[in-house]
Short mmCIF file of C-alpha atoms and ligand atoms in Angstrom, two decimals:
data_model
loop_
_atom_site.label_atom_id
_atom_site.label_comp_id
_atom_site.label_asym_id
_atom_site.label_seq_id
_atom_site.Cartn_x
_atom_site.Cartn_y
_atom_site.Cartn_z
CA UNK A 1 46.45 25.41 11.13
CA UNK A 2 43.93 22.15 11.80
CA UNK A 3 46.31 18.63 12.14
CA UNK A 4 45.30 15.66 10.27
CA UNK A 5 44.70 14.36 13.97
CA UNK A 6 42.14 16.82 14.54
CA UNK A 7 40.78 16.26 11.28
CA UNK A 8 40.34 12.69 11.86
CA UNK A 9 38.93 13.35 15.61
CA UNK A 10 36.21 15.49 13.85
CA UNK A 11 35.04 13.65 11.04
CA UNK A 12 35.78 10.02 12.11
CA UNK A 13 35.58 9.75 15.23
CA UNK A 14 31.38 10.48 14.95
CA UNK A 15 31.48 7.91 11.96
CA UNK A 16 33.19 5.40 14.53
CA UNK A 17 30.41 6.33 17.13
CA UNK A 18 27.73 5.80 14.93
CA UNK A 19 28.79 2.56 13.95
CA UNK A 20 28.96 1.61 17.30
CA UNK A 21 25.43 2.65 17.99
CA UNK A 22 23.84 1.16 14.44
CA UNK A 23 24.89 -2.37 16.44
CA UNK A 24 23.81 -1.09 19.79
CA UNK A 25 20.56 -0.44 18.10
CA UNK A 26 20.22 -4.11 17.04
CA UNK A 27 19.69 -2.97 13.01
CA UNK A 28 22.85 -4.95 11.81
CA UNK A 29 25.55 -7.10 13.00
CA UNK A 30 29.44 -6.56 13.50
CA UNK A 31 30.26 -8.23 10.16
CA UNK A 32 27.35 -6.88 8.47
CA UNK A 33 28.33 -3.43 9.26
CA UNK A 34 31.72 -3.64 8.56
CA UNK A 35 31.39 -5.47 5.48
CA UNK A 36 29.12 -2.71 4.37
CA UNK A 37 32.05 -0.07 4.64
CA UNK A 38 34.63 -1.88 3.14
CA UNK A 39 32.66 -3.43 0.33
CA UNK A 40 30.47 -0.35 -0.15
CA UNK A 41 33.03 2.14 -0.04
CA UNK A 42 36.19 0.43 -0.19
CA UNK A 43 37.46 1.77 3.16
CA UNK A 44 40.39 -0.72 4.18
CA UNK A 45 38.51 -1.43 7.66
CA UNK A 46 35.56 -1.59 9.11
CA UNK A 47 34.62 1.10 11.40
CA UNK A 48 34.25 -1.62 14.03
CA UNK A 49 37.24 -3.33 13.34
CA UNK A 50 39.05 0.39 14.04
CA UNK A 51 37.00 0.87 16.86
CA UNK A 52 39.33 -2.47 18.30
CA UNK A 53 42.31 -1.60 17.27
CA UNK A 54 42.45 1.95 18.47
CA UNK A 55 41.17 -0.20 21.65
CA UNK A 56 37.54 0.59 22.84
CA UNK A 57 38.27 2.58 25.69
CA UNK A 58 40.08 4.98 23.82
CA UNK A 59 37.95 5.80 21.12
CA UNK A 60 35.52 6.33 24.18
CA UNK A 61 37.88 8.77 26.29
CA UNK A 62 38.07 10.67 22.56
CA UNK A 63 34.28 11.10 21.43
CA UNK A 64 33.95 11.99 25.49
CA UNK A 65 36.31 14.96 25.10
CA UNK A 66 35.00 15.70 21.78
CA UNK A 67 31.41 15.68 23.51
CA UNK A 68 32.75 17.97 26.15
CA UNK A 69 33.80 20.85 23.06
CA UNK A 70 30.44 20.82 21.11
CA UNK A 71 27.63 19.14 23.30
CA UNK A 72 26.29 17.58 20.22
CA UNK A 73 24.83 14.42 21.04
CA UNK A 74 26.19 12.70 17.49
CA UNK A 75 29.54 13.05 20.37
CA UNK A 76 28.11 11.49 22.87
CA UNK A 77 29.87 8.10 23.24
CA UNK A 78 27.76 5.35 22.74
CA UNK A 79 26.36 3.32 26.13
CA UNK A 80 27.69 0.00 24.28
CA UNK A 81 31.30 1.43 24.40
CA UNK A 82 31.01 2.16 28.22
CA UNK A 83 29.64 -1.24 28.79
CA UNK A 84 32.56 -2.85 26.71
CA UNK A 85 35.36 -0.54 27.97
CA UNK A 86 34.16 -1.85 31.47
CA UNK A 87 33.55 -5.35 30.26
CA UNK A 88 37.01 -5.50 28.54
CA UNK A 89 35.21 -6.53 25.44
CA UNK A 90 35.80 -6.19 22.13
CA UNK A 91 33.46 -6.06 18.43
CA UNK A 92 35.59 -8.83 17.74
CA UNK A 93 34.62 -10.89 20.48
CA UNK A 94 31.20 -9.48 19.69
CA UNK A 95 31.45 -11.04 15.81
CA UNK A 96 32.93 -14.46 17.22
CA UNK A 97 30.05 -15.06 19.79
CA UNK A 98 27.39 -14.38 16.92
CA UNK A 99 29.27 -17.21 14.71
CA UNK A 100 28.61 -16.93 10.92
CA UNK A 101 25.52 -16.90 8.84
CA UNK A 102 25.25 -19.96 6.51
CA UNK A 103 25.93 -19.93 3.09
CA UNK A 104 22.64 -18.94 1.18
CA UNK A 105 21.01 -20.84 -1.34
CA UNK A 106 18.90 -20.66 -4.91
CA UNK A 107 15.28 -20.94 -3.13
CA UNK A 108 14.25 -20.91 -7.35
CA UNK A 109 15.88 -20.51 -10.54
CA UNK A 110 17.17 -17.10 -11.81
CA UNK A 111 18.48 -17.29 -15.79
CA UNK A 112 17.09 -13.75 -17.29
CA UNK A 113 17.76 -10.64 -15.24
CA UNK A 114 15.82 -7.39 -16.25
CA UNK A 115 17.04 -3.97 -15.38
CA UNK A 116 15.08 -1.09 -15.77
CA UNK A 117 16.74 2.25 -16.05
CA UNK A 118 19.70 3.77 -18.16
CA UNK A 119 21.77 5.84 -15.53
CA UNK A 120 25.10 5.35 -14.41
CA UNK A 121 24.02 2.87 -11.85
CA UNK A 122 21.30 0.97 -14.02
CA UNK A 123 24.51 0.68 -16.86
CA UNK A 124 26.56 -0.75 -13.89
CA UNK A 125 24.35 -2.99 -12.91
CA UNK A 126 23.35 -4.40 -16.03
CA UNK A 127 27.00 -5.17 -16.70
CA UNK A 128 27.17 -6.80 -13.18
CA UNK A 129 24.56 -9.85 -14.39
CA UNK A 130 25.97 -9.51 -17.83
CA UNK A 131 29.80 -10.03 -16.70
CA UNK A 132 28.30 -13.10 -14.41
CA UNK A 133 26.50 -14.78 -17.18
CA UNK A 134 23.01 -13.53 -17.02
CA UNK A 135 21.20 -13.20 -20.35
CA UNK A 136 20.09 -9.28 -19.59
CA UNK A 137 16.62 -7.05 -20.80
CA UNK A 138 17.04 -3.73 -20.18
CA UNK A 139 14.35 -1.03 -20.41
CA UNK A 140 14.79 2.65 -21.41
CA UNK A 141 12.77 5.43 -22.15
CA UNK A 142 14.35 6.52 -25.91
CA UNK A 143 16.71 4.53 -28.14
CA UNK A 144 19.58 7.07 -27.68
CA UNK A 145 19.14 6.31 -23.65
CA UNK A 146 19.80 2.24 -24.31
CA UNK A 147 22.69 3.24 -26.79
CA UNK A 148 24.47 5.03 -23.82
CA UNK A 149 23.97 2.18 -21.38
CA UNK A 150 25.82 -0.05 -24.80
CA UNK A 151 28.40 2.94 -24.81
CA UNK A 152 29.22 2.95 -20.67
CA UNK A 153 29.85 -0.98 -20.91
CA UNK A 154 31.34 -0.87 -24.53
CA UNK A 155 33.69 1.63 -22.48
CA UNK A 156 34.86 -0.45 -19.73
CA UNK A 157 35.47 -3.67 -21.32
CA UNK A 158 37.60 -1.61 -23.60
CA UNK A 159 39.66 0.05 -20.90
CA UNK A 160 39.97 -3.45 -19.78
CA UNK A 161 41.16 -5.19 -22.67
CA UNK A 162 43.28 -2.51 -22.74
CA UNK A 163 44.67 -3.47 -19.45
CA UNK A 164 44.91 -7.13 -20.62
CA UNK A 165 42.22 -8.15 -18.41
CA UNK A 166 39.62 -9.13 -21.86
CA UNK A 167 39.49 -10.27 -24.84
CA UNK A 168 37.63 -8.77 -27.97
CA UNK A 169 35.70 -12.43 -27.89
CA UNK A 170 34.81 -12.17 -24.61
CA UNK A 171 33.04 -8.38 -25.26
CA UNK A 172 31.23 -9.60 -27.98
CA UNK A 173 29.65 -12.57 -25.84
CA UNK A 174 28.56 -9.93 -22.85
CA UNK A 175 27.41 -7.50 -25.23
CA UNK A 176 25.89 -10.83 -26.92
CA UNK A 177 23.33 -11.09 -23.48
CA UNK A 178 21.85 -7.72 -23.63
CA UNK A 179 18.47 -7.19 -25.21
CA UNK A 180 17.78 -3.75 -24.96
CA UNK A 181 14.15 -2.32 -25.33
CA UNK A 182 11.87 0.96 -24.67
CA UNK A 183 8.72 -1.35 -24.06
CA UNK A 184 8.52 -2.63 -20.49
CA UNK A 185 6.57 -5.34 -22.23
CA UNK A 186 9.76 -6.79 -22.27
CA UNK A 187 10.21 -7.74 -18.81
CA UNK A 188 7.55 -10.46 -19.22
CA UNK A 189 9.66 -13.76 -18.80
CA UNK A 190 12.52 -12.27 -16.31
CA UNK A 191 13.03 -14.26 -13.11
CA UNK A 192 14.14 -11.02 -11.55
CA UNK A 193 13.59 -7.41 -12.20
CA UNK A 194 16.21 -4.52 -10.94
CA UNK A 195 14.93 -0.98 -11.15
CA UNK A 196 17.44 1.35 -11.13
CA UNK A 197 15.38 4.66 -12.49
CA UNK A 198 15.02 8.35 -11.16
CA UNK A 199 14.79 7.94 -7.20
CA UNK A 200 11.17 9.96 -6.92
CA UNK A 201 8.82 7.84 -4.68
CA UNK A 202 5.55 8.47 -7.70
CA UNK A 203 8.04 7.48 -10.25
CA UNK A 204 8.89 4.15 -8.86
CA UNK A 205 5.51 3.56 -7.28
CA UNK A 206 3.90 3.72 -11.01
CA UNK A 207 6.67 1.37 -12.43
CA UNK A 208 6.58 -1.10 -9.67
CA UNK A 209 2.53 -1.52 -9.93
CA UNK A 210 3.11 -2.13 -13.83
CA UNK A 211 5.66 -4.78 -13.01
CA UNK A 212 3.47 -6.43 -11.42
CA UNK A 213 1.41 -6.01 -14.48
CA UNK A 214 3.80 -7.39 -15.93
CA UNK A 215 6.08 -9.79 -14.63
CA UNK A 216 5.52 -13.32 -14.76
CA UNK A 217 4.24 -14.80 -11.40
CA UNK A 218 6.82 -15.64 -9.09
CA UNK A 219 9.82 -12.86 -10.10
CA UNK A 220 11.03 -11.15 -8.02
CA UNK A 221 10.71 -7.56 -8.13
CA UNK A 222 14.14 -5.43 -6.70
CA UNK A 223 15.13 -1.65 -6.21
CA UNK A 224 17.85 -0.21 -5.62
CA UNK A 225 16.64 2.88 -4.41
CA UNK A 226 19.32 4.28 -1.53
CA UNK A 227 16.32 6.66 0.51
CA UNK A 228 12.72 5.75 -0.47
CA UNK A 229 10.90 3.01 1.42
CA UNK A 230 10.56 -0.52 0.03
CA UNK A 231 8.05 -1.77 2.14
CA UNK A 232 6.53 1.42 0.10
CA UNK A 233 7.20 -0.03 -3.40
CA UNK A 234 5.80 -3.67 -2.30
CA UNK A 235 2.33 -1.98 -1.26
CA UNK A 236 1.78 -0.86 -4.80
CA UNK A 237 2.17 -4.35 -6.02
CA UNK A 238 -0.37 -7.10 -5.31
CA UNK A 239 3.07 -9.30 -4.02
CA UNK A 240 4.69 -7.86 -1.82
CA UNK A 241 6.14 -10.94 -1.03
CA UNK A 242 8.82 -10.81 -3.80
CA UNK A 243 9.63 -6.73 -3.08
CA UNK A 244 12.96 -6.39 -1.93
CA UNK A 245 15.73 -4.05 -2.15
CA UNK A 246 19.25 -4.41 -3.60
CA UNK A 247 21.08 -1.42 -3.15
CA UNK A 248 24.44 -1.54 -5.15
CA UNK A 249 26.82 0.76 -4.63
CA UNK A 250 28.89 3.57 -7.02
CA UNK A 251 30.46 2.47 -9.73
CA UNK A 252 28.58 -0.28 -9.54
CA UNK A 253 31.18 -2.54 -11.67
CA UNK A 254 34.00 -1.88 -9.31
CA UNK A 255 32.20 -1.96 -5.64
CA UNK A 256 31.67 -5.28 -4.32
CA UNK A 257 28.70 -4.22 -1.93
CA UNK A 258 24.78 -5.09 -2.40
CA UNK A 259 22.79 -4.10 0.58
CA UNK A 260 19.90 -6.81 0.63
CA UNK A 261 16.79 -4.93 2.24
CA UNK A 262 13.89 -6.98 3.78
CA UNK A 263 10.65 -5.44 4.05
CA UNK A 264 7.92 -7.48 6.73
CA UNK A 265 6.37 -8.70 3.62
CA UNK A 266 9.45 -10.03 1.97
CA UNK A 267 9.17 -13.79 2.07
CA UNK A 268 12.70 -15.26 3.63
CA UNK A 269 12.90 -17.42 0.18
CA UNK A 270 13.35 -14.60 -1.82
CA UNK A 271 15.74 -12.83 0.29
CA UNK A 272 17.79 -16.09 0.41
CA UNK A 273 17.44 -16.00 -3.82
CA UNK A 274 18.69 -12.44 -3.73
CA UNK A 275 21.75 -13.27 -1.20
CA UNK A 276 22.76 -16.12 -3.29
CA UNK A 277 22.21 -13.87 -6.86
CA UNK A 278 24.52 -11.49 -4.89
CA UNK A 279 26.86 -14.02 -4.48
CA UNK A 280 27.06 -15.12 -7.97
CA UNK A 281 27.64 -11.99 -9.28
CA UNK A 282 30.52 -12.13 -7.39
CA UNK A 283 29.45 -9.49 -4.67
CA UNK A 284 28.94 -9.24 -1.14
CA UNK A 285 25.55 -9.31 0.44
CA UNK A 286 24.72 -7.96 4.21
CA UNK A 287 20.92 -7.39 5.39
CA UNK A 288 19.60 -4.56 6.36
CA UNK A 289 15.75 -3.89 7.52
CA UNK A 290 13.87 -1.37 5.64
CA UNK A 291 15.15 2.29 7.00
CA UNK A 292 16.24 5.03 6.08
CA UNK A 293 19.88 4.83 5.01
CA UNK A 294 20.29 1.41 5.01
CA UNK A 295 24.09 0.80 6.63
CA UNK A 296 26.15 2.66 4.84
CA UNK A 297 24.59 5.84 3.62
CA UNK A 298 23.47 5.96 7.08
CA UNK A 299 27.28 6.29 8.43
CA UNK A 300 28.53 7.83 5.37
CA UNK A 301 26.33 11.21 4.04
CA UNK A 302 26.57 12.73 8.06
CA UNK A 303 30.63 12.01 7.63
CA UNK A 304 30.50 13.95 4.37
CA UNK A 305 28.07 16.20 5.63
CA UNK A 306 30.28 16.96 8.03
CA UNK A 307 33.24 17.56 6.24
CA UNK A 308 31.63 20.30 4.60
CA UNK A 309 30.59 21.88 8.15
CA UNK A 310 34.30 21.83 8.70
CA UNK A 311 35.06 23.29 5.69
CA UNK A 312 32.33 26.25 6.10
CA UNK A 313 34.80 26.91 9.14
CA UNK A 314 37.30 27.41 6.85
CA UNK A 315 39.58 24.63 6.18
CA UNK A 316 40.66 24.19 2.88
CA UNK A 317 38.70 21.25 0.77
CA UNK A 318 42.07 19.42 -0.21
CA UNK A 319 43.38 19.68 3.30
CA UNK A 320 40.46 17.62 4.49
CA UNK A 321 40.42 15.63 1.26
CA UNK A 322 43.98 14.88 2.14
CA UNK A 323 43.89 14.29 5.68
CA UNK A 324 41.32 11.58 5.72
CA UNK A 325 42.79 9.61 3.02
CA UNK A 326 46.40 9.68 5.41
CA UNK A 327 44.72 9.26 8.53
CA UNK A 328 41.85 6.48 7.61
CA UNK A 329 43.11 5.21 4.06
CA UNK A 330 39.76 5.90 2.78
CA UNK A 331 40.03 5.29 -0.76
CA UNK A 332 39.05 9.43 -2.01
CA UNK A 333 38.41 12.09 0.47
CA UNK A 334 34.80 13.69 1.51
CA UNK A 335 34.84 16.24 -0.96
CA UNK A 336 36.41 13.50 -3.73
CA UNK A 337 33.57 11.54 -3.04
CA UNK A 338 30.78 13.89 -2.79
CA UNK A 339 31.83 14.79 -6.44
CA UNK A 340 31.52 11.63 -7.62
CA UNK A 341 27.87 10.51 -6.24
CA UNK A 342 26.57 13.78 -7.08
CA UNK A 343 25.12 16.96 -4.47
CA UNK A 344 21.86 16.56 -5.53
CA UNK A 345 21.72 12.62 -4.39
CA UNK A 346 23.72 13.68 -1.18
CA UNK A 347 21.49 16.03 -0.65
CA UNK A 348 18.02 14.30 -0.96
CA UNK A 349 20.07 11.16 1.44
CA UNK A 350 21.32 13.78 3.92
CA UNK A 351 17.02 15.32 4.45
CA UNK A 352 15.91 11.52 4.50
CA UNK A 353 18.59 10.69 7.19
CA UNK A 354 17.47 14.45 9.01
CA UNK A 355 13.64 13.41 8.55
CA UNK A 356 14.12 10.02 9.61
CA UNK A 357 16.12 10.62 12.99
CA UNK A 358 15.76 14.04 13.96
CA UNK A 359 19.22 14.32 14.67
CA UNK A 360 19.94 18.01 15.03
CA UNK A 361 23.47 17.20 13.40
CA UNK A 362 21.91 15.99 10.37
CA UNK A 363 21.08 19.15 9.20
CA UNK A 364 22.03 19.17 5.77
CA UNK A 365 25.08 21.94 5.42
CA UNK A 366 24.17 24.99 3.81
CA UNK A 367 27.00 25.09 1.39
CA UNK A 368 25.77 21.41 -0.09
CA UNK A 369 22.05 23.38 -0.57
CA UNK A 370 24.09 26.18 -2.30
CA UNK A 371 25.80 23.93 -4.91
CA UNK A 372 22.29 22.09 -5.83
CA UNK A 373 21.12 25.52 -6.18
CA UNK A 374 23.55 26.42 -8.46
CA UNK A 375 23.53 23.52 -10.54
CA UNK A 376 26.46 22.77 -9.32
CA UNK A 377 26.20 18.45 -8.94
CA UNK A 378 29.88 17.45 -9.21
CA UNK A 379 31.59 15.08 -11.78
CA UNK A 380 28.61 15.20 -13.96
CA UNK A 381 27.94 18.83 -14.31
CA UNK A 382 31.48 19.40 -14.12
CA UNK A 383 31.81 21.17 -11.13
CA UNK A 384 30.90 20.47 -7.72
CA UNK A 385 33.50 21.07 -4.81
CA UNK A 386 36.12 20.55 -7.12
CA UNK A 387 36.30 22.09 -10.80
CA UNK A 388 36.25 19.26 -13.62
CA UNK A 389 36.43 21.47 -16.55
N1 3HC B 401 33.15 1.99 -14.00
C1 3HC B 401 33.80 0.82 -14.13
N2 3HC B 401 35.04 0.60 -13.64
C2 3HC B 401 35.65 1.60 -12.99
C3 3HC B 401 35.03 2.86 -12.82
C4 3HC B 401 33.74 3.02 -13.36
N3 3HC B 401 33.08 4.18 -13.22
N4 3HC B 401 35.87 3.65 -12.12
C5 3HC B 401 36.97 2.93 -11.87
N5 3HC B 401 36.84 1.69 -12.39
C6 3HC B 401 37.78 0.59 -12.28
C7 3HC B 401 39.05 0.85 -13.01
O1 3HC B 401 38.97 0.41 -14.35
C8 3HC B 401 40.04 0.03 -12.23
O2 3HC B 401 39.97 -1.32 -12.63
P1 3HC B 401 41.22 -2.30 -12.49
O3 3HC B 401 41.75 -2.15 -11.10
O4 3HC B 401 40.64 -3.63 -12.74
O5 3HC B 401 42.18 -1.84 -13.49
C9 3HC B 401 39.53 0.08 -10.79
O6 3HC B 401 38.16 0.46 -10.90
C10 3HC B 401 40.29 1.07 -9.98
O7 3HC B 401 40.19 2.33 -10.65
P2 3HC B 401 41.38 3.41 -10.71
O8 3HC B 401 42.70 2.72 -10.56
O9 3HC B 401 41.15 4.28 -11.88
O10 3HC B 401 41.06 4.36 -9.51
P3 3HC B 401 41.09 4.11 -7.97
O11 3HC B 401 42.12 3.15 -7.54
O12 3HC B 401 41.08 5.48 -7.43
O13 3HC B 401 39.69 3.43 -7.65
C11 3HC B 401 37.42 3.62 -6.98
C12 3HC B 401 38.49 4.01 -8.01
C13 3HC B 401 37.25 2.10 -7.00
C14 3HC B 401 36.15 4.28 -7.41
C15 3HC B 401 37.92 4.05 -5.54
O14 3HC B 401 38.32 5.39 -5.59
C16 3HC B 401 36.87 3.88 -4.48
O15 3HC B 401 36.70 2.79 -3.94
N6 3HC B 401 36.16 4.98 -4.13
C17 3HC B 401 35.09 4.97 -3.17
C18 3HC B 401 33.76 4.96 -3.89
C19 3HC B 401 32.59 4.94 -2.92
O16 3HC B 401 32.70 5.24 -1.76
N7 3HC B 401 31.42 4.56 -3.44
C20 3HC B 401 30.20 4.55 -2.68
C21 3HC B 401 29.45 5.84 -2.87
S1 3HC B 401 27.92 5.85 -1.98
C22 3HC B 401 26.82 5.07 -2.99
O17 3HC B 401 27.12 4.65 -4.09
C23 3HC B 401 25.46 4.90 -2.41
C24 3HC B 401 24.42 5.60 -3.23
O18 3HC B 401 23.14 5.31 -2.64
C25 3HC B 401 24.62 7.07 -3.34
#
């Protein structure tokens, strides 16, 4: 019988590791990356921040033996903790010595958000600007598809009235801001557009060259695609300038994380627009540079992917689900969450992740293939590791 130690030494130690070598690698800072975690997944710590207090050395003797077992290089402890162990530093010291960012600021007025999409995380997100104030267009493809995005906010402001946290008044004013519409048309005099459709690189590549089409001069044009290049969407748009990438995180109402991703064309005044947007929407902003993965689906999908691997061994799904929540206090466990974002999006993040660093250990598990094979996508097909029905 596998311990919840062991359980934790397989699955988080690598996470920990990986962290450490996403700062080694220069792509984000200490409080960048563990804001990401604990904002975009609601983990109580960053993985940095547990790197310090299991003490730096440590977590480098463990990945070493770990490395020792399976030779995968994912194991390998990162140089950075060596260095540290040796310097008797610590990510702390690390955060402190790069001080903090400044505050950003409006570089130009944003009053009328447009979203395009009608998915769970388009419906989030257009309740996001709505809740904040923003006067919201969103764009569907059918009438029934806009009265579902009306039904998935009509839903949660009732479960929080219910909860005492609402007032009837106070629905009818958000719902008051929405303007839905099938004709992009719409989207004409928006100071920002967030596209939140199907995550298929033609799809989005058609849409963003008709915002440009269509967008007044000057608005910024955001995705928040989680795998497919940015700098991507901003070539098929004659402004490349104001492409950008605001990755929000599942359930988009509830997780205070928007990954703000800078392509070489994004001008800094528009990032500093979209920090500051972030901000007002009550959400946390870090930067990240236009890769694959971003922070935190770069450190979470090989965790989950690995969970599975451990589970193809043969330990039980609600073992591991359990173990990690005791040992970590992540918020669900691996097989929890993988239920809840879906197989077929883990899926298509774990290849882009596999493509993107050749990282033998990134192999997508063959039991995550199965279930997309067999339909079977989680929460919303009602079954995925777990049964929902
Ligand atoms: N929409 C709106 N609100 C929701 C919601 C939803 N789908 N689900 C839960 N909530 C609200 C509840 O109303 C509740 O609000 P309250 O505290 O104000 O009353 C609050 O969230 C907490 O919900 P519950 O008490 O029902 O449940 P939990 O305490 O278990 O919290 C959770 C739910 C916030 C989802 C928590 O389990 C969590 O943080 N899970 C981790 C989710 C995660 O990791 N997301 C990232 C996935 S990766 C991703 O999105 C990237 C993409 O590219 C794939």
């Amino acid at each position: 019988m596998i311990s919840s130690e062991q359980i934790f030494n397989t699955l988080v130690l690598p996470y920990l590791n990986h962290a450490v070598r996403t700062y080694e690698s220069g792509y984000a800072s200490v409080t960048d990356i563990d804001a990401a975690m604990r904002f975009g997944c609601g983990y109580p710590k960053g993985p940095l921040t547990t790197v310090d207090e299991l003490g730096v050395a440590a977590v480098r003797d463990l990945l070493a033996a770990r490395y020792a077992d399976t030779g995968d290089n994912l194991h390998r402890p990162a140089e950075l903790l060596e260095k540290m162990a040796t310097d008797g530093r610590t990510f702390a010291d690390e955060a402190a010595a790069a001080g903090q960012a400044p505050a950003p600021e409006f570089k130009q007025d944003i009053a009328r958000v447009g979203v395009v999409g009608t998915g769970t995380m388009a419906s989030g997100i257009v309740q996001v600007f709505a809740q904040a104030g923003y006067d919201v267009v969103f764009v569907g493809r059918s009438q029934e598809k806009l009265d579902g995005v009306y039904g998935y906010i009509t839903k949660n402001l009732d479960r929080a009235i219910a909860k005492g946290r609402g007032t009837e008044d106070e629905k009818a004013n958000l719902l008051g801001r929405l303007t839905g519409s099938t004709e992009r048309e719409a989207l004409g005099d928006v100071d920002i557009v967030v596209e939140a459709i199907a995550e298929d690189l033609e799809v989005k590549l058609e849409l963003f060259g008709d915002l440009d089409r269509i967008a007044k001069p000057g608005a910024i044009l955001a995705t928040t695609t989680s795998s497919l290049p940015v700098t991507k969407l901003g070539e098929a748009t004659g402004r490349p300038e104001s492409v950008i990438g605001m990755h929000f995180f599942n359930p988009a109402p509830v997780m205070k994380l928007v990954e703000v991703i800078t392509t070489d064309a994004t001008a800094e005044d528009v990032a500093e627009t979209t920090r500051a947007l972030t901000a007002n929407v009550g959400k946390i902003a870090v930067s990240a540079g236009d890769r694959s993965g971003f922070i935190v689906n770069l450190l979470l999908f090989p965790y989950l992917n690995d969970a599975i691997k451990l589970h193809e061994t043969g330990v039980e799904m609600t073992v591991i689900d359990a173990a990690v929540k005791e040992t970590a206090g992540f918020p669900m466990g691996p097989f929890e969450l993988l239920d809840v974002v879906g197989n077929d999006v883990s899926l298509a993040i774990q290849k882009e992740l596999h493509g993107e660093f050749g990282e033998p250990g990134f192999a997508p598990a063959a039991t995550l293939e199965a279930k997309v094979a067999a339909g079977e996508l989680g929460r919303k097909t009602g079954k995925g590791f777990h049964d929902y029905s």
